[in-house]
Amino acid sequence: MSLSGKTAVITGSNSGIGLGVAQELAKAGANVVLNSFTDRDEDHALAAQIASDTGVEAKYVQADMSKADDCRRLIVEAGDCDILINNAGIQHVAPVQDFPVEKWDAIIAINMSSAFHTMAAAVSGMREKGWGRVVNIASAHGLTASPYKSAYVAAKHGVVGMTKVVALETAEDPITCNAICPGYVLTPLVEAQIPDTMKEYNMSREDVVRNVLLERQPSKEFATVEQLGGTTVFLCSDAAAQITGTTISVDGGWTAL
Ligand code: NAD
């Protein structure tokens, strides 16, 4: 499958799933635009590494996905945006009565509103070019809930809803808009939850992974960033041209329970 000649913009892609998706899209031939809110030499080096590994064009654009103007600027500075992957996301865990308002605002902005702004900025260009793919990295928490994740679950359900709306608005165009709903993937976002959970439950790392994190993941295995990248490449392929407005779960059976 070749995505040669297409350009993919991946929000939040200097780490974890976003970086994995960017690498798989580049292996499939797409030029890639990496992004995060930082502007470090190592961010730009990631793009250079992808370019030298795969031979595609790759660049890094700093833009803070908590800010509407930056989200829209990212699409402009990307130059082209045939494929848009909304992936940037953060997490905070607290009971609703204690949930810090600034964390609520940040999660809603980065995990949900950023996708609104980038899609709003990218869809007209896709229509003009007569081809487009939007893949929103939602979550199993876009379909189900867990306690203490009010902002995250609200944002991810919002992303799934918005995905359906944009799919309907672009249904007669050669554009598709879908969401991928991963279960647990071992990335820095998940790794960061392990020490606190070990303390909270007085458990070993191994027990936290199997009995807490993967409690609801029947496969008892983390999904990998390569699998998420592969699913994204599939959704960008011609085989997926009639798949729009839906979700694909990559969750080891979580949402089958
Ligand atoms: P991660 O922490 O490794 O990556 C998050 C990315 O978002 C990083 O590149 C980070 O720099 C970027 N980011 C954070 N704030 C940003 C901002 N203000 N502007 C621009 N970029 C910003 O986490 P991850 O696990 O790779 O998560 C990626 C996405 O996948 C998130 O939307 C997350 O909710 C979703 N997800 C992850 C899992 C999992 O188990 N890891 C499961 C389901 C869904």
Short mmCIF file of N, CA and C in Angstrom, two decimals, residues 74-75 90-91 119 121 126 139 166 173 210 218 224:
data_model
loop_
_atom_site.label_atom_id
_atom_site.label_comp_id
_atom_site.label_asym_id
_atom_site.label_seq_id
_atom_site.Cartn_x
_atom_site.Cartn_y
_atom_site.Cartn_z
N LEU A 74 -0.95 25.22 12.70
CA LEU A 74 -0.26 23.96 12.36
C LEU A 74 -0.63 23.51 10.95
N ILE A 75 -1.93 23.58 10.64
CA ILE A 75 -2.38 23.12 9.31
C ILE A 75 -1.82 24.04 8.22
N ILE A 90 -3.58 14.39 26.84
CA ILE A 90 -3.02 14.29 28.19
C ILE A 90 -4.05 13.61 29.09
N GLN A 91 -3.63 13.28 30.30
CA GLN A 91 -4.52 12.57 31.22
C GLN A 91 -4.40 13.20 32.59
N MET A 119 -9.52 19.99 12.20
CA MET A 119 -10.43 19.52 11.14
C MET A 119 -11.04 20.71 10.41
N ALA A 121 -9.75 23.53 9.96
CA ALA A 121 -8.72 24.15 9.11
C ALA A 121 -8.33 23.27 7.92
N MET A 126 -8.70 19.46 1.74
CA MET A 126 -8.93 18.07 1.28
C MET A 126 -9.99 18.05 0.17
N SER A 139 -10.19 6.60 22.14
CA SER A 139 -9.80 5.69 23.22
C SER A 139 -10.95 4.73 23.48
N VAL A 166 -18.31 15.01 11.30
CA VAL A 166 -17.45 15.39 10.17
C VAL A 166 -17.57 14.35 9.05
N ASP A 173 -17.89 13.70 -0.34
CA ASP A 173 -16.53 14.01 -0.82
C ASP A 173 -15.68 12.76 -0.68
N ARG A 210 -0.88 -6.00 35.32
CA ARG A 210 -1.83 -7.07 34.99
C ARG A 210 -3.21 -6.85 35.62
N PRO A 218 -8.95 -7.93 28.06
CA PRO A 218 -8.96 -9.39 28.18
C PRO A 218 -7.73 -10.07 27.61
N THR A 224 0.31 -2.12 20.76
CA THR A 224 1.58 -1.46 20.46
C THR A 224 1.36 -0.25 19.54
#
